[in-house]
Coordinates of C-alpha atoms in Angstrom, one line a residue:
X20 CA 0.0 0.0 0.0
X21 CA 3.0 2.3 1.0
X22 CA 4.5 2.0 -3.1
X23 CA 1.0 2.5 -4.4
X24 CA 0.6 5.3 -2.8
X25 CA 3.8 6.3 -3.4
X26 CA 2.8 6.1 -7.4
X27 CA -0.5 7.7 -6.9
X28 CA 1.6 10.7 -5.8
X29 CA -0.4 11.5 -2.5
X30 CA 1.2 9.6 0.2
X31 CA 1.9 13.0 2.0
X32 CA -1.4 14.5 1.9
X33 CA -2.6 10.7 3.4
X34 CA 0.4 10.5 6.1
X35 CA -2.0 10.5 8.9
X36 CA -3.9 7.2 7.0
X37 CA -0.8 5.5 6.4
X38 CA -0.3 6.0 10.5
X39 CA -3.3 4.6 11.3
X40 CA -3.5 1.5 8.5
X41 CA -0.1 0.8 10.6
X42 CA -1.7 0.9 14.1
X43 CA -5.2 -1.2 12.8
X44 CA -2.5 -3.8 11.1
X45 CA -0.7 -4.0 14.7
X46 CA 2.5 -3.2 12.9
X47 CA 3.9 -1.2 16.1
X48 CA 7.3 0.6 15.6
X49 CA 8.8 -1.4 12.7
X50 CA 6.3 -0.3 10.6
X51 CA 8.4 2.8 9.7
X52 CA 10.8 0.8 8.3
X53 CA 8.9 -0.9 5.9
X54 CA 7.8 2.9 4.9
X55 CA 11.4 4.4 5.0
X56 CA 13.0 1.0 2.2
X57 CA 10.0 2.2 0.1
X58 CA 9.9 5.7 0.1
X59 CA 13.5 6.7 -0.1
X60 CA 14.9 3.6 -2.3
X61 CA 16.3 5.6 -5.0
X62 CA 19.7 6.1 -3.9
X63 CA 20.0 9.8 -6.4
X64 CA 17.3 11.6 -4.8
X65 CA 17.3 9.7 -1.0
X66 CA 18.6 13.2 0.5
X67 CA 16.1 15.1 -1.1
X68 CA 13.3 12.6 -0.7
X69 CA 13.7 12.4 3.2
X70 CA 12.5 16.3 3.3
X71 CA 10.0 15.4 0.7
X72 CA 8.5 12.6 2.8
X73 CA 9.1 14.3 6.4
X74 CA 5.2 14.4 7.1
X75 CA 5.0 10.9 6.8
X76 CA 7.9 10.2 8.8
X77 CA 7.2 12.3 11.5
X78 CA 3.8 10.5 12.0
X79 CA 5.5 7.5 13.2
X80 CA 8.6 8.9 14.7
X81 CA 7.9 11.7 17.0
X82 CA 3.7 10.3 17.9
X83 CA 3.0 7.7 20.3
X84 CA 4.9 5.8 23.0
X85 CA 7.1 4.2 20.3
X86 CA 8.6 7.0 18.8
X87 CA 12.1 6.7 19.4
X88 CA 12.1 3.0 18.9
X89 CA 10.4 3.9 15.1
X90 CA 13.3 6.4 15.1
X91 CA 15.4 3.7 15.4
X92 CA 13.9 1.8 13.0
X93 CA 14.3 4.5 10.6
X94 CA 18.3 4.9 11.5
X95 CA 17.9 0.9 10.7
X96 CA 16.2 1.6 7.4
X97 CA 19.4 4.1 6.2
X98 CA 22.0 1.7 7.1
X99 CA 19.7 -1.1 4.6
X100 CA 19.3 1.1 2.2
X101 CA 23.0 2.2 1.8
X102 CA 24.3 -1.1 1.9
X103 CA 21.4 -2.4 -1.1
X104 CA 23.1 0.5 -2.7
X105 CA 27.0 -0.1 -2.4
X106 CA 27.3 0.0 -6.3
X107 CA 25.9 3.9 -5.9
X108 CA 28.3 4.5 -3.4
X109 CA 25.8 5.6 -1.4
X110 CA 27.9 5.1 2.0
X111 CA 30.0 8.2 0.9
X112 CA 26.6 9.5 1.0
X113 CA 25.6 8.1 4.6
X114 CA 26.8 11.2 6.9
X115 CA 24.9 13.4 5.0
X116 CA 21.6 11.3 5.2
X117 CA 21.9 11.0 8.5
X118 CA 22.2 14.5 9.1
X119 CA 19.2 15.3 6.6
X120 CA 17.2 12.7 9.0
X121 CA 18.2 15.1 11.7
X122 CA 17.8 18.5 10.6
X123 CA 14.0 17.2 9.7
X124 CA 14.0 16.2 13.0
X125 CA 12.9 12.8 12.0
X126 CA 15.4 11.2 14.1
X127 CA 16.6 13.3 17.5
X128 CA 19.9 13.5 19.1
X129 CA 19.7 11.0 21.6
X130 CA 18.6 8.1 19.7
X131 CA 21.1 8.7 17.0
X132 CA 24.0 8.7 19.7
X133 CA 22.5 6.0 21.7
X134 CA 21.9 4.0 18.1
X135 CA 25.3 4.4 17.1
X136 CA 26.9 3.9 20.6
X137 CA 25.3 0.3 20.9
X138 CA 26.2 -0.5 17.0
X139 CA 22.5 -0.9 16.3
X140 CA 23.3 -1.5 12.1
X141 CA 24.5 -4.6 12.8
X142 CA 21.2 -5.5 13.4
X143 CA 20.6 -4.8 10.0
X144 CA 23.6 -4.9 8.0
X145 CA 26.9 -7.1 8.3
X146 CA 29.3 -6.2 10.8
X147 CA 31.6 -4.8 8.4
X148 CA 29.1 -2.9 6.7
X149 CA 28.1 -1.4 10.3
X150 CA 31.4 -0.6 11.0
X151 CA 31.4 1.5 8.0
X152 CA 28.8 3.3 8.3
X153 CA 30.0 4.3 11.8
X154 CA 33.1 5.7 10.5
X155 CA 31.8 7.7 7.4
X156 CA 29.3 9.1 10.4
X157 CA 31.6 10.4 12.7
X158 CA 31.9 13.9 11.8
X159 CA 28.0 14.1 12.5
X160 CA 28.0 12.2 15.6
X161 CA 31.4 14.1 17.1
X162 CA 29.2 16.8 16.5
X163 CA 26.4 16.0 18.2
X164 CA 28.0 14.8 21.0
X165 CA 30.1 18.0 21.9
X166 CA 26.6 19.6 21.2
X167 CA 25.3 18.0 23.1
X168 CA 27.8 18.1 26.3
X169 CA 27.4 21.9 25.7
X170 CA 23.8 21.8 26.3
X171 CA 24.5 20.5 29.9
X172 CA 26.9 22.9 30.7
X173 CA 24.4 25.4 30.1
X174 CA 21.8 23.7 31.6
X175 CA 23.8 23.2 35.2
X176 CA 25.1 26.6 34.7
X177 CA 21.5 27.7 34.3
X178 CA 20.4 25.7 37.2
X179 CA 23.0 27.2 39.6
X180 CA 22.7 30.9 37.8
X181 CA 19.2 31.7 39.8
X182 CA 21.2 31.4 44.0
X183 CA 24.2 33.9 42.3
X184 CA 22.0 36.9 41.0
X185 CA 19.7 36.5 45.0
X186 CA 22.7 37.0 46.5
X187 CA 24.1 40.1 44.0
X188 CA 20.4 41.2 44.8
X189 CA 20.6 41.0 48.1
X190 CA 23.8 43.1 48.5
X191 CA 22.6 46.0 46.2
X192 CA 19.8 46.3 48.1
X193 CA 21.6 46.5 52.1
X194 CA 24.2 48.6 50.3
X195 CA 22.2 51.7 49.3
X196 CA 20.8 51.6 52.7
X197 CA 24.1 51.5 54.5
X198 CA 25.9 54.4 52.2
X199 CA 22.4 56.1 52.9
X200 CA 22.2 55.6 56.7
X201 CA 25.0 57.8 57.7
X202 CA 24.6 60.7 55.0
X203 CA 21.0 60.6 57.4
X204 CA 22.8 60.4 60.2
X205 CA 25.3 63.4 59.2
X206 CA 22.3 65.4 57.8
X207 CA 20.6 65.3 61.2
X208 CA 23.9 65.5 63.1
X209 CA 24.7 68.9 61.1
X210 CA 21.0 70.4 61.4
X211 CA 22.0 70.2 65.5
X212 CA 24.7 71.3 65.2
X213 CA 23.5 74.4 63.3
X214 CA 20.6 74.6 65.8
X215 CA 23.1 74.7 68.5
X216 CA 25.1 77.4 67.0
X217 CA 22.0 79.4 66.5
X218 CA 21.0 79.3 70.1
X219 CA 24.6 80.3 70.8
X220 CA 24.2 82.9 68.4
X221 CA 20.6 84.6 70.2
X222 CA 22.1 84.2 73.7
X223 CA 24.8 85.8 73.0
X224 CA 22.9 88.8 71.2

């Protein structure tokens, strides 16, 4: 159903039906990669048909309770699909498909670190073939790991950023009142003085 639709030109605009045809079929998770060998077989446009087909693919990867396994499905899907392909060279290929799969956020950051981490292609492709893929994919995942590890910095820093600014708060606001308590003091000290001096002053006269 996935290719006829595929023919008939109007598998976006019937995503959400695919979705559902998967769910009443009991397909679970995996069903996304029966969707992702069909829709981006063609090793020449695979890049572009990824943002063609994103709509679809979101519908199974970011819905649901199984969306990060379908993601992984999906990352399961590439790795098939590049090694069906290996006359294409479509493996030189493979950093930049994985990075289209990301920047449609199709696939998130976690799953493709945890994926790649745990050697999930071998699941689906030979070991050698898995091995391949991890080294063309590198520069994307070095990437997205120091990304990451950036994000936590700024989220602890954030965390801790919230006691420092009370405490700078805190002083500005004892400080005017201390630099302000004697000027009053002095003020008042003065105006006796002078009060004093002017009693002086009418005694003497």
């Amino acid at each position: 159903e996935v290719d006829l639709m595929k023919k008939k030109g109007d598998i976006v605009a019937r995503a959400h039906d695919l979705k559902m045809e998967a769910e009443r079929l009991k397909l679970g998770s995996r069903a996304v990669l029966v969707v992702a060998e069909v829709l981006l077989s063609d090793p020449n446009t695979m890049i572009s048909d990824i943002s063609t087909y994103r709509s679809v693919f979101i519908q199974f990867t970011r819905t649901g309770e199984q969306a990060q396994k379908a993601q992984a499905y999906v990352l399961g899907a590439m790795s098939i699909i590049v090694d069906k392909n290996s006359s294409s060279n479509l493996m030189d290929k493979a950093c930049h498909i994985l990075k289209s799969l990301y920047d449609c956020d199709i696939v998130e950051e976690e799953v493709i670190l945890s994926w790649f981490a745990k050697n999930g292609a071998k699941r689906f492709v030979s070991k050698p073939v898995a091995a391949k893929l991890a080294e063309v994919c590198s520069p994307m995942l070095k990437w997205l790991a120091e990304a990451e590890e950036e994000s936590s910095e700024e989220e602890e820093e954030s965390e801790k950023a919230p006691s420092v600014p009370a405490a700078r708060a805190a002083s500005v606001e004892i400080s005017p009142n201390t630099t302000k308590s004697p000027e009053v003091i002095i003020e008042s000290g003065s105006d006796s003085v002078e009060d004093d001096d002017d009693d002086i002053d009418i005694d003497a006269i």
